[in-house]
mmCIF file of C-alpha atoms in Angstrom:
data_model
loop_
_atom_site.group_PDB
_atom_site.id
_atom_site.type_symbol
_atom_site.label_atom_id
_atom_site.label_comp_id
_atom_site.label_asym_id
_atom_site.label_seq_id
_atom_site.Cartn_x
_atom_site.Cartn_y
_atom_site.Cartn_z
ATOM 1 C CA UNK N 19 5.942 -16.530 7.201
ATOM 2 C CA UNK N 20 8.749 -15.855 4.789
ATOM 3 C CA UNK N 21 8.814 -19.399 3.362
ATOM 4 C CA UNK N 22 6.177 -18.793 0.686
ATOM 5 C CA UNK N 23 7.641 -15.589 -0.812
ATOM 6 C CA UNK N 24 11.146 -17.040 -0.524
ATOM 7 C CA UNK N 25 10.096 -19.835 -2.876
ATOM 8 C CA UNK N 26 8.451 -17.421 -5.289
ATOM 9 C CA UNK N 27 4.948 -18.164 -4.037
ATOM 10 C CA UNK N 28 2.436 -15.548 -2.984
ATOM 11 C CA UNK N 29 -1.213 -15.485 -2.021
ATOM 12 C CA UNK N 30 -2.892 -18.771 -1.108
ATOM 13 C CA UNK N 31 0.037 -20.858 -2.363
ATOM 14 C CA UNK N 32 2.501 -18.868 -0.285
ATOM 15 C CA UNK N 33 0.292 -19.190 2.788
ATOM 16 C CA UNK N 34 0.028 -22.963 2.350
ATOM 17 C CA UNK N 35 3.788 -23.419 2.012
ATOM 18 C CA UNK N 36 4.545 -21.104 4.928
ATOM 19 C CA UNK N 37 1.922 -22.796 7.107
ATOM 20 C CA UNK N 38 3.223 -26.275 6.379
ATOM 21 C CA UNK N 39 6.828 -25.243 7.035
ATOM 22 C CA UNK N 40 5.933 -23.441 10.272
ATOM 23 C CA UNK N 41 3.817 -26.332 11.557
ATOM 24 C CA UNK N 42 6.353 -29.005 10.635
ATOM 25 C CA UNK N 43 9.263 -27.151 12.217
ATOM 26 C CA UNK N 44 7.439 -26.251 15.441
ATOM 27 C CA UNK N 45 6.012 -29.763 15.928
ATOM 28 C CA UNK N 46 8.711 -31.864 14.317
ATOM 29 C CA UNK N 47 6.101 -33.957 12.519
ATOM 30 C CA UNK N 48 4.289 -34.285 9.215
ATOM 31 C CA UNK N 49 0.960 -34.068 11.067
ATOM 32 C CA UNK N 50 1.996 -30.708 12.509
ATOM 33 C CA UNK N 51 2.893 -29.514 9.022
ATOM 34 C CA UNK N 52 -0.537 -30.481 7.653
ATOM 35 C CA UNK N 53 -2.259 -28.780 10.579
ATOM 36 C CA UNK N 54 -0.140 -25.668 10.021
ATOM 37 C CA UNK N 55 -1.082 -25.654 6.340
ATOM 38 C CA UNK N 56 -4.788 -25.974 7.180
ATOM 39 C CA UNK N 57 -4.518 -23.140 9.716
ATOM 40 C CA UNK N 58 -2.702 -20.890 7.259
ATOM 41 C CA UNK N 59 -5.241 -21.518 4.488
ATOM 42 C CA UNK N 60 -8.144 -20.881 6.865
ATOM 43 C CA UNK N 61 -6.834 -17.522 8.066
ATOM 44 C CA UNK N 62 -5.720 -16.477 4.582
ATOM 45 C CA UNK N 63 -9.144 -17.427 3.235
ATOM 46 C CA UNK N 64 -11.145 -15.396 5.752
ATOM 47 C CA UNK N 65 -8.781 -12.444 5.238
ATOM 48 C CA UNK N 66 -9.372 -12.597 1.475
ATOM 49 C CA UNK N 67 -13.134 -12.827 2.010
ATOM 50 C CA UNK N 68 -13.060 -9.787 4.309
ATOM 51 C CA UNK N 69 -11.003 -7.877 1.732
ATOM 52 C CA UNK N 70 -13.621 -8.640 -0.909
ATOM 53 C CA UNK N 71 -16.481 -7.520 1.315
ATOM 54 C CA UNK N 72 -14.645 -4.314 2.187
ATOM 55 C CA UNK N 73 -13.981 -3.548 -1.474
ATOM 56 C CA UNK N 74 -17.653 -4.122 -2.363
ATOM 57 C CA UNK N 75 -18.848 -2.021 0.570
ATOM 58 C CA UNK N 76 -20.977 -4.855 1.893
ATOM 59 C CA UNK N 77 -22.430 -3.898 5.273
ATOM 60 C CA UNK N 78 -20.242 -0.790 5.328
ATOM 61 C CA UNK N 79 -16.579 -1.034 4.321
ATOM 62 C CA UNK N 80 -15.349 -0.147 7.828
ATOM 63 C CA UNK N 81 -17.010 -3.303 9.151
ATOM 64 C CA UNK N 82 -14.530 -5.406 7.161
ATOM 65 C CA UNK N 83 -11.470 -3.176 7.633
ATOM 66 C CA UNK N 84 -8.352 -4.017 9.622
ATOM 67 C CA UNK N 85 -10.101 -3.650 13.005
ATOM 68 C CA UNK N 86 -13.701 -4.101 11.832
ATOM 69 C CA UNK N 87 -16.111 -6.274 13.785
ATOM 70 C CA UNK N 88 -16.983 -8.268 10.679
ATOM 71 C CA UNK N 89 -13.343 -9.150 10.031
ATOM 72 C CA UNK N 90 -12.858 -9.959 13.722
ATOM 73 C CA UNK N 91 -15.888 -12.289 13.707
ATOM 74 C CA UNK N 92 -14.584 -14.142 10.649
ATOM 75 C CA UNK N 93 -11.189 -14.576 12.279
ATOM 76 C CA UNK N 94 -12.821 -15.732 15.493
ATOM 77 C CA UNK N 95 -14.615 -18.462 13.535
ATOM 78 C CA UNK N 96 -11.364 -19.486 11.860
ATOM 79 C CA UNK N 97 -9.620 -19.472 15.229
ATOM 80 C CA UNK N 98 -12.265 -21.765 16.708
ATOM 81 C CA UNK N 99 -12.047 -24.191 13.780
ATOM 82 C CA UNK N 100 -8.264 -24.374 13.552
ATOM 83 C CA UNK N 101 -7.797 -24.612 17.304
ATOM 84 C CA UNK N 102 -10.249 -27.511 17.478
ATOM 85 C CA UNK N 103 -8.579 -29.327 14.584
ATOM 86 C CA UNK N 104 -5.199 -28.939 16.296
ATOM 87 C CA UNK N 105 -6.502 -30.444 19.521
ATOM 88 C CA UNK N 106 -7.050 -27.152 21.319
ATOM 89 C CA UNK N 107 -10.113 -25.355 22.615
ATOM 90 C CA UNK N 108 -12.581 -23.646 20.258
ATOM 91 C CA UNK N 109 -13.332 -20.841 22.711
ATOM 92 C CA UNK N 110 -9.657 -20.001 23.302
ATOM 93 C CA UNK N 111 -8.928 -19.933 19.586
ATOM 94 C CA UNK N 112 -11.947 -17.789 18.790
ATOM 95 C CA UNK N 113 -11.263 -15.257 21.530
ATOM 96 C CA UNK N 114 -7.554 -15.028 20.791
ATOM 97 C CA UNK N 115 -7.980 -14.544 17.045
ATOM 98 C CA UNK N 116 -10.901 -12.139 17.310
ATOM 99 C CA UNK N 117 -9.253 -10.011 20.003
ATOM 100 C CA UNK N 118 -5.993 -9.714 18.066
ATOM 101 C CA UNK N 119 -7.898 -8.296 15.079
ATOM 102 C CA UNK N 120 -9.942 -5.854 17.156
ATOM 103 C CA UNK N 121 -7.113 -4.662 19.408
ATOM 104 C CA UNK N 122 -3.968 -5.416 17.435
ATOM 105 C CA UNK N 123 -4.344 -2.574 14.928
ATOM 106 C CA UNK N 124 -3.703 -0.021 17.652
ATOM 107 C CA UNK N 125 -0.345 -1.588 18.549
ATOM 108 C CA UNK N 126 1.229 -1.843 15.096
ATOM 109 C CA UNK N 127 4.817 -0.633 14.800
ATOM 110 C CA UNK N 128 5.555 -1.619 11.193
ATOM 111 C CA UNK N 129 8.094 -4.192 12.438
ATOM 112 C CA UNK N 130 6.662 -7.664 11.630
ATOM 113 C CA UNK N 131 8.513 -9.415 14.496
ATOM 114 C CA UNK N 132 7.335 -6.939 17.125
ATOM 115 C CA UNK N 133 3.800 -6.885 15.732
ATOM 116 C CA UNK N 134 3.660 -10.695 15.759
ATOM 117 C CA UNK N 135 4.592 -10.754 19.444
ATOM 118 C CA UNK N 136 2.103 -8.006 20.344
ATOM 119 C CA UNK N 137 -0.750 -9.796 18.561
ATOM 120 C CA UNK N 138 0.121 -13.056 20.339
ATOM 121 C CA UNK N 139 0.259 -11.333 23.733
ATOM 122 C CA UNK N 140 -3.086 -9.632 23.136
ATOM 123 C CA UNK N 141 -4.762 -12.865 22.049
ATOM 124 C CA UNK N 142 -3.275 -14.860 24.903
ATOM 125 C CA UNK N 143 -4.099 -12.272 27.543
ATOM 126 C CA UNK N 144 -7.725 -11.874 26.486
ATOM 127 C CA UNK N 145 -8.113 -15.646 26.301
ATOM 128 C CA UNK N 146 -6.682 -16.017 29.818
ATOM 129 C CA UNK N 147 -8.884 -13.255 31.248
ATOM 130 C CA UNK N 148 -11.860 -15.041 29.700
ATOM 131 C CA UNK N 149 -11.047 -18.221 31.590
ATOM 132 C CA UNK N 150 -9.121 -19.976 28.835
ATOM 133 C CA UNK N 151 -5.474 -20.846 28.308
ATOM 134 C CA UNK N 152 -2.963 -18.134 27.427
ATOM 135 C CA UNK N 153 -1.030 -20.450 25.081
ATOM 136 C CA UNK N 154 -4.081 -21.382 23.017
ATOM 137 C CA UNK N 155 -5.192 -17.782 22.539
ATOM 138 C CA UNK N 156 -1.661 -16.612 21.764
ATOM 139 C CA UNK N 157 -1.153 -19.356 19.177
ATOM 140 C CA UNK N 158 -4.397 -18.571 17.352
ATOM 141 C CA UNK N 159 -3.669 -14.837 17.406
ATOM 142 C CA UNK N 160 -0.160 -15.369 16.067
ATOM 143 C CA UNK N 161 -1.395 -17.537 13.178
ATOM 144 C CA UNK N 162 -4.157 -15.034 12.471
ATOM 145 C CA UNK N 163 -1.589 -12.255 12.121
ATOM 146 C CA UNK N 164 0.941 -14.291 10.162
ATOM 147 C CA UNK N 165 -1.408 -15.679 7.562
ATOM 148 C CA UNK N 166 -3.813 -12.778 7.223
ATOM 149 C CA UNK N 167 -1.966 -9.497 7.520
ATOM 150 C CA UNK N 168 1.524 -10.695 6.630
ATOM 151 C CA UNK N 169 0.516 -12.621 3.523
ATOM 152 C CA UNK N 170 -2.020 -10.065 2.305
ATOM 153 C CA UNK N 171 0.073 -6.955 2.891
ATOM 154 C CA UNK N 172 3.474 -8.588 2.220
ATOM 155 C CA UNK N 173 4.707 -7.003 5.432
ATOM 156 C CA UNK N 174 6.653 -10.051 6.634
ATOM 157 C CA UNK N 175 10.354 -10.131 5.889
ATOM 158 C CA UNK N 176 10.530 -7.098 3.599
ATOM 159 C CA UNK N 177 9.774 -3.413 3.251
ATOM 160 C CA UNK N 178 5.996 -3.283 2.904
ATOM 161 C CA UNK N 179 5.981 0.002 0.979
ATOM 162 C CA UNK N 180 5.012 0.084 -2.688
ATOM 163 C CA UNK N 181 5.122 3.207 -4.862
ATOM 164 C CA UNK N 182 3.491 3.556 -8.269
ATOM 165 C CA UNK N 183 3.178 6.460 -10.689
ATOM 166 C CA UNK N 184 -0.185 5.901 -12.328
ATOM 167 C CA UNK N 185 -1.891 7.707 -15.203
ATOM 168 C CA UNK N 186 -5.432 7.989 -16.531
ATOM 169 C CA UNK N 187 -6.413 9.220 -20.022
ATOM 170 C CA UNK N 188 -7.473 12.866 -20.450
ATOM 171 C CA UNK N 189 -7.443 15.352 -23.310
ATOM 172 C CA UNK N 190 -8.364 15.075 -26.988
ATOM 173 C CA UNK N 191 -8.442 11.731 -28.747
ATOM 174 C CA UNK N 192 -6.164 13.031 -31.511
ATOM 175 C CA UNK N 193 -3.437 13.793 -28.953
ATOM 176 C CA UNK N 194 -4.159 11.680 -25.880
ATOM 177 C CA UNK N 195 -2.754 13.012 -22.624
ATOM 178 C CA UNK N 196 -2.472 11.329 -19.256
ATOM 179 C CA UNK N 197 -3.145 12.770 -15.804
ATOM 180 C CA UNK N 198 -0.586 11.308 -13.384
ATOM 181 C CA UNK N 199 -0.518 10.746 -9.656
ATOM 182 C CA UNK N 200 1.703 8.973 -7.132
ATOM 183 C CA UNK N 201 0.200 6.066 -5.187
ATOM 184 C CA UNK N 202 1.930 4.899 -1.994
ATOM 185 C CA UNK N 203 0.730 1.779 -0.190
ATOM 186 C CA UNK N 204 2.109 0.517 3.113
ATOM 187 C CA UNK N 205 0.185 -2.411 4.512
ATOM 188 C CA UNK N 206 -3.328 -1.136 5.191
ATOM 189 C CA UNK N 207 -2.505 2.520 4.494
ATOM 190 C CA UNK N 208 -2.788 4.051 1.035
ATOM 191 C CA UNK N 209 -1.861 7.616 0.051
ATOM 192 C CA UNK N 210 -2.508 9.407 -3.229
ATOM 193 C CA UNK N 211 -0.348 12.428 -4.122
ATOM 194 C CA UNK N 212 -1.885 14.437 -6.941
ATOM 195 C CA UNK N 213 -2.894 17.935 -7.997
ATOM 196 C CA UNK N 214 -6.005 19.289 -9.688
ATOM 197 C CA UNK N 215 -6.602 22.276 -11.893
ATOM 198 C CA UNK N 216 -8.741 25.362 -11.547
ATOM 199 C CA UNK N 217 -7.579 28.945 -11.312
ATOM 200 C CA UNK N 218 -4.614 27.645 -9.333
ATOM 201 C CA UNK N 219 -2.807 24.328 -9.354
ATOM 202 C CA UNK N 220 -3.946 22.709 -6.100
ATOM 203 C CA UNK N 221 -1.947 19.881 -4.541
ATOM 204 C CA UNK N 222 -3.340 17.302 -2.174
ATOM 205 C CA UNK N 223 -2.363 14.205 -0.217
ATOM 206 C CA UNK N 224 -5.330 11.927 0.331
ATOM 207 C CA UNK N 225 -5.028 9.018 2.751
ATOM 208 C CA UNK N 226 -7.197 5.926 2.824
ATOM 209 C CA UNK N 227 -7.489 2.898 5.087
ATOM 210 C CA UNK N 228 -7.649 -0.006 2.714
ATOM 211 C CA UNK N 229 -7.192 -3.682 3.435
ATOM 212 C CA UNK N 230 -4.314 -5.451 1.760
ATOM 213 C CA UNK N 231 -2.500 -2.337 0.575
ATOM 214 C CA UNK N 232 -4.665 -2.076 -2.539
ATOM 215 C CA UNK N 233 -6.000 1.016 -4.265
ATOM 216 C CA UNK N 234 -7.839 3.775 -2.464
ATOM 217 C CA UNK N 235 -11.244 5.082 -3.488
ATOM 218 C CA UNK N 236 -9.718 8.210 -5.092
ATOM 219 C CA UNK N 237 -6.910 6.433 -6.935
ATOM 220 C CA UNK N 238 -6.909 6.325 -10.716
ATOM 221 C CA UNK N 239 -6.787 2.925 -12.329
ATOM 222 C CA UNK N 240 -3.642 3.416 -14.378
ATOM 223 C CA UNK N 241 -5.459 2.754 -17.640
ATOM 224 C CA UNK N 242 -3.020 4.999 -19.549
ATOM 225 C CA UNK N 243 0.163 3.783 -17.863
ATOM 226 C CA UNK N 244 1.577 2.482 -14.597
ATOM 227 C CA UNK N 245 5.192 2.566 -13.403
ATOM 228 C CA UNK N 246 6.451 0.909 -10.218
ATOM 229 C CA UNK N 247 9.200 2.765 -8.357
ATOM 230 C CA UNK N 248 12.109 0.897 -6.784
ATOM 231 C CA UNK N 249 14.554 2.277 -4.244
ATOM 232 C CA UNK N 250 18.126 2.729 -5.513
ATOM 233 C CA UNK N 251 20.959 0.766 -3.838
ATOM 234 C CA UNK N 252 21.598 1.992 -0.311
ATOM 235 C CA UNK N 253 18.147 3.559 -0.025
ATOM 236 C CA UNK N 254 14.861 2.184 1.288
ATOM 237 C CA UNK N 255 11.462 2.482 -0.359
ATOM 238 C CA UNK N 256 9.922 3.587 2.931
ATOM 239 C CA UNK N 257 12.397 6.484 3.080
ATOM 240 C CA UNK N 258 11.617 7.396 -0.532
ATOM 241 C CA UNK N 259 7.906 7.471 0.332
ATOM 242 C CA UNK N 260 8.621 9.763 3.298
ATOM 243 C CA UNK N 261 10.495 12.193 1.064
ATOM 244 C CA UNK N 262 7.637 12.174 -1.425
ATOM 245 C CA UNK N 263 5.076 12.973 1.252
ATOM 246 C CA UNK N 264 7.320 15.720 2.613
ATOM 247 C CA UNK N 265 7.782 17.235 -0.853
ATOM 248 C CA UNK N 266 4.013 17.256 -1.355
ATOM 249 C CA UNK N 267 3.586 19.095 1.954
ATOM 250 C CA UNK N 268 5.900 21.896 0.755
ATOM 251 C CA UNK N 269 3.675 22.969 -2.137
ATOM 252 C CA UNK N 270 1.680 26.108 -1.298
ATOM 253 C CA UNK N 271 -0.940 26.110 -4.111
ATOM 254 C CA UNK N 272 0.403 29.456 -5.393
ATOM 255 C CA UNK N 273 0.909 28.551 -9.062
ATOM 256 C CA UNK N 274 -1.667 29.282 -11.717
ATOM 257 C CA UNK N 275 -2.894 26.227 -13.566
ATOM 258 C CA UNK N 276 -1.810 25.952 -17.190
ATOM 259 C CA UNK N 277 -2.777 23.887 -20.207
ATOM 260 C CA UNK N 278 -0.493 22.252 -22.793
ATOM 261 C CA UNK N 279 0.745 24.592 -25.501
ATOM 262 C CA UNK N 280 -1.201 24.192 -28.722
ATOM 263 C CA UNK N 281 1.390 26.369 -30.520
ATOM 264 C CA UNK N 282 4.677 24.764 -29.447
ATOM 265 C CA UNK N 283 3.394 21.183 -29.241
ATOM 266 C CA UNK N 284 0.134 19.710 -27.940
ATOM 267 C CA UNK N 285 2.070 17.317 -25.719
ATOM 268 C CA UNK N 286 4.185 19.937 -23.901
ATOM 269 C CA UNK N 287 3.698 22.902 -21.593
ATOM 270 C CA UNK N 288 4.980 26.422 -22.192
ATOM 271 C CA UNK N 289 8.035 27.338 -20.133
ATOM 272 C CA UNK N 290 7.085 28.363 -16.593
ATOM 273 C CA UNK N 291 3.606 26.869 -16.937
ATOM 274 C CA UNK N 292 2.551 24.105 -14.574
ATOM 275 C CA UNK N 293 -0.183 21.503 -14.339
ATOM 276 C CA UNK N 294 -0.938 18.361 -12.312
ATOM 277 C CA UNK N 295 1.843 16.416 -14.026
ATOM 278 C CA UNK N 296 4.303 19.201 -13.103
ATOM 279 C CA UNK N 297 3.348 18.649 -9.480
ATOM 280 C CA UNK N 298 4.101 14.926 -9.722
ATOM 281 C CA UNK N 299 7.352 15.661 -11.564
ATOM 282 C CA UNK N 300 8.462 18.006 -8.794
ATOM 283 C CA UNK N 301 7.852 15.351 -6.153
ATOM 284 C CA UNK N 302 9.790 12.750 -8.154
ATOM 285 C CA UNK N 303 12.734 15.121 -8.589
ATOM 286 C CA UNK N 304 12.778 15.954 -4.881
ATOM 287 C CA UNK N 305 12.570 12.359 -3.659
ATOM 288 C CA UNK N 306 14.991 10.777 -6.153
ATOM 289 C CA UNK N 307 16.810 13.600 -7.991
ATOM 290 C CA UNK N 308 19.330 11.369 -9.744
ATOM 291 C CA UNK N 309 16.981 8.601 -10.852
ATOM 292 C CA UNK N 310 15.552 10.198 -13.998
ATOM 293 C CA UNK N 311 12.052 9.140 -13.013
ATOM 294 C CA UNK N 312 10.302 11.905 -14.973
ATOM 295 C CA UNK N 313 11.790 10.583 -18.186
ATOM 296 C CA UNK N 314 10.917 7.008 -17.229
ATOM 297 C CA UNK N 315 7.291 8.079 -16.705
ATOM 298 C CA UNK N 316 7.154 9.791 -20.090
ATOM 299 C CA UNK N 317 8.708 6.772 -21.779
ATOM 300 C CA UNK N 318 6.234 4.364 -20.185
ATOM 301 C CA UNK N 319 3.280 6.570 -21.165
ATOM 302 C CA UNK N 320 4.597 7.000 -24.735
ATOM 303 C CA UNK N 321 4.926 3.233 -25.129
ATOM 304 C CA UNK N 322 1.165 3.075 -24.490
ATOM 305 C CA UNK N 323 0.382 5.921 -26.914
ATOM 306 C CA UNK N 324 0.041 8.743 -24.353
ATOM 307 C CA UNK N 325 1.932 11.925 -23.578
ATOM 308 C CA UNK N 326 2.334 13.420 -20.110
ATOM 309 C CA UNK N 327 2.453 17.188 -20.728
ATOM 310 C CA UNK N 328 3.852 19.064 -17.741
ATOM 311 C CA UNK N 329 6.192 16.270 -16.655
ATOM 312 C CA UNK N 330 8.954 18.111 -18.541
ATOM 313 C CA UNK N 331 8.246 21.232 -16.413
ATOM 314 C CA UNK N 332 8.513 19.935 -12.829
ATOM 315 C CA UNK N 333 7.083 22.280 -10.255
ATOM 316 C CA UNK N 334 9.992 23.074 -7.824
ATOM 317 C CA UNK N 335 8.982 22.286 -4.271
ATOM 318 C CA UNK N 336 9.678 25.003 -1.684
ATOM 319 C CA UNK N 337 11.995 25.426 0.057
ATOM 320 C CA UNK N 338 14.360 24.389 -2.736
ATOM 321 C CA UNK N 339 17.050 23.142 -0.321
ATOM 322 C CA UNK N 340 16.648 19.535 0.851
ATOM 323 C CA UNK N 341 15.921 20.243 4.513
ATOM 324 C CA UNK N 342 13.455 17.404 4.938
ATOM 325 C CA UNK N 343 13.773 13.613 5.113
#
C-alpha cells in the first residue's frame, strides 16, 4: 500500500495506484491490476463515506467508527462486490471484510504489517467457519484493511503520528491573542493537550476516537494559527508524542491562572504568571527542549496577526528532571 504515497499521491489517487500495482504484481497481469484498482477504490470509497457519516453524526457517530456496525456493513457490501468481480464468492468477501472491521480493531498493534496479517486471518477464519473459503475471506479482509485504514490514516509504511500546535482567537480585537493547544493524532486516536483558566490553571488531556486521524470534537480549528511539529533527526514523532503526554500528566493544577500584563505589554505575561499558553509551552520545552518550538509558535501566530501571551513563560512540568519517556 506504499505505492501511492511513494509517488506523491494520497487519498483516492493513492489508493488507485496502490491497488493497481498490488493487483498487477500479485497476478502478473494487466487484468489483475485493473481488478486491484477497482477493489482499492471500492474500499477507499466506503471508508470515506463512513468517515463523512461519522463526522456528521448520522445515526450516531459510533455506528460509523472504526468498529461500528454501519462501517462494517458498508465494507461487507464492498467485499461482496469486489470478490464477485474478481471471480470469487460474494458471501466469502462480505463476511471476511465485515468481520475484519468488527473484530480487527481489538487486535491492532500499530505495526501495519502485523495488523494486515491479523485482519486477513480474522477475515479468513470467520469466512471458513461460515462455510466459505479461507482464502477468499482473507483476501477481502486484507484489501479492506489496506485501502481503508492504511490509506485514510496513513499508517502504512510510515509513522502514523501527527502533532500540531493549534490556536484559536481570544482577547480584545485591538490586541488579538490566541489560545493554543497541542493536537496529537495517531490513526483513529486523537488527543488534545490544553489548559483552561479559572481560579487555577487546569490542565487536561482529552482523548477521542475519530476515524481517519482527523480532529476531535473538543479540538480548536486553528483559525489563528497552526504549526505542524516534526521529529528531529534520530528521534521519532511517536516518541515525541509520548513525551508530550507524559509532560501533561506531570502538571498538578497548582498554579493560579493569570492574565496578560496590561502594564508591561498586552501581549506578554508578568514574570511568574501562567496561563493556558504557558502550559503548552512547558510541554513543548519538556518534549523537545532544544528545538525552539515556543519561538516557532509565536512567530507563526505573529505572521497571522496574533500574539500568544504566556508562551514566553512556560510552566515547568514537575518533576523538573527528565525521568519519563
